[in-house]
Amino acid sequence: ADTLAGGRFVLSPLAETTAALITLERARAAHPGERAWLDAHLPAYRARLAADPVTALLVRAALGRTWLADFLTLTPPGEGEPSFAAELARIRATDPAAARSDLTVSLGRSPLPAALCRDDLPGRLADLLEWVWTEAVRPTWSRRRRIVEADVVARTGQVSQGGWAAVLDGLRPGMRWLGGSRLRINAHDHPPRAI
């Protein structure tokens, strides 16, 4: 409950870029309006990864089937909207051992492939995210930003009308406030984690 009380809505260019990376990697549009965007950017994304097999393997590891590597999803710092550069700098600054540990978790506790037993993983992932931002997100950032801002306003209204439980229950499929300081974040069968 204390963690939830400190929760906030933040516009994060990195979060939008990470969502775009997931869409590109999985090659699945979440809705019909995203299909044209995906068709426009997927060939260049695939070509970039084909030219860099280590980063291609890194992306597959970081975007696990049920868990994203923690160093990819850092909580935005401070107040207000962070800059993309500031968020990216935090990924670049990730300790290589911590990044490898996060990747092991996102791989379902499987051992890392030998090609990922190296120290440049945070920088490689940051370079790819910077490419996705520059090529696929920044050109539409003002529109995306307006959509996210409208979502924040709507969800803030939900908090005032129905409390955090109402917001969390509708935030994503499978997410639900269970009470007793418990939040289910998805429908997967995982052991509980303390937040």
PDB file of N, CA, C and O in Angstrom, residues 39 59 90 92 103 116 125 131 139 156 160 177:
ATOM      1  N   ASP A  39       4.283  -1.795 -40.278  1.00  0.00           N
ATOM      2  CA  ASP A  39       4.692  -2.107 -41.653  1.00  0.00           C
ATOM      3  C   ASP A  39       5.773  -1.160 -42.149  1.00  0.00           C
ATOM      4  O   ASP A  39       6.680  -1.561 -42.886  1.00  0.00           O
ATOM      5  N   VAL A  59      18.101  -8.635 -27.389  1.00  0.00           N
ATOM      6  CA  VAL A  59      16.704  -8.201 -27.383  1.00  0.00           C
ATOM      7  C   VAL A  59      15.790  -9.368 -27.047  1.00  0.00           C
ATOM      8  O   VAL A  59      14.883  -9.244 -26.218  1.00  0.00           O
ATOM      9  N   ARG A  90      20.623   6.304 -17.952  1.00  0.00           N
ATOM     10  CA  ARG A  90      20.493   5.373 -16.820  1.00  0.00           C
ATOM     11  C   ARG A  90      20.648   3.923 -17.282  1.00  0.00           C
ATOM     12  O   ARG A  90      21.216   3.101 -16.558  1.00  0.00           O
ATOM     13  N   ARG A  92      22.443   2.980 -19.921  1.00  0.00           N
ATOM     14  CA  ARG A  92      23.875   2.860 -20.235  1.00  0.00           C
ATOM     15  C   ARG A  92      24.721   2.672 -18.971  1.00  0.00           C
ATOM     16  O   ARG A  92      25.744   2.006 -19.001  1.00  0.00           O
ATOM     17  N   LEU A 103      18.831 -10.319 -17.160  1.00  0.00           N
ATOM     18  CA  LEU A 103      18.552 -11.130 -18.349  1.00  0.00           C
ATOM     19  C   LEU A 103      18.282 -12.583 -17.974  1.00  0.00           C
ATOM     20  O   LEU A 103      17.420 -13.232 -18.571  1.00  0.00           O
ATOM     21  N   LEU A 116      26.135 -13.678 -24.713  1.00  0.00           N
ATOM     22  CA  LEU A 116      25.700 -12.564 -23.880  1.00  0.00           C
ATOM     23  C   LEU A 116      26.511 -12.454 -22.579  1.00  0.00           C
ATOM     24  O   LEU A 116      26.191 -11.628 -21.736  1.00  0.00           O
ATOM     25  N   LEU A 125      21.979  -2.329 -25.737  1.00  0.00           N
ATOM     26  CA  LEU A 125      20.531  -2.148 -25.668  1.00  0.00           C
ATOM     27  C   LEU A 125      20.174  -0.668 -25.757  1.00  0.00           C
ATOM     28  O   LEU A 125      19.216  -0.290 -26.438  1.00  0.00           O
ATOM     29  N   TRP A 131      18.134   4.069 -31.490  1.00  0.00           N
ATOM     30  CA  TRP A 131      17.772   3.915 -32.898  1.00  0.00           C
ATOM     31  C   TRP A 131      16.249   3.854 -33.052  1.00  0.00           C
ATOM     32  O   TRP A 131      15.682   4.521 -33.929  1.00  0.00           O
ATOM     33  N   PRO A 139       9.550  10.741 -34.546  1.00  0.00           N
ATOM     34  CA  PRO A 139       8.746  11.412 -35.586  1.00  0.00           C
ATOM     35  C   PRO A 139       7.261  11.546 -35.239  1.00  0.00           C
ATOM     36  O   PRO A 139       6.590  12.439 -35.741  1.00  0.00           O
ATOM     37  N   THR A 156      -6.456   9.741 -13.866  1.00  0.00           N
ATOM     38  CA  THR A 156      -6.501  10.577 -12.669  1.00  0.00           C
ATOM     39  C   THR A 156      -7.950  10.778 -12.244  1.00  0.00           C
ATOM     40  O   THR A 156      -8.273  10.739 -11.052  1.00  0.00           O
ATOM     41  N   SER A 160      -9.907   9.648  -8.646  1.00  0.00           N
ATOM     42  CA  SER A 160     -10.768  10.492  -7.816  1.00  0.00           C
ATOM     43  C   SER A 160     -12.163   9.904  -7.647  1.00  0.00           C
ATOM     44  O   SER A 160     -12.812  10.121  -6.632  1.00  0.00           O
ATOM     45  N   TRP A 177      -6.452  -5.316  -8.458  1.00  0.00           N
ATOM     46  CA  TRP A 177      -6.147  -5.065  -7.058  1.00  0.00           C
ATOM     47  C   TRP A 177      -6.875  -6.133  -6.252  1.00  0.00           C
ATOM     48  O   TRP A 177      -8.091  -6.273  -6.338  1.00  0.00           O
TER      49      TRP A 177
END
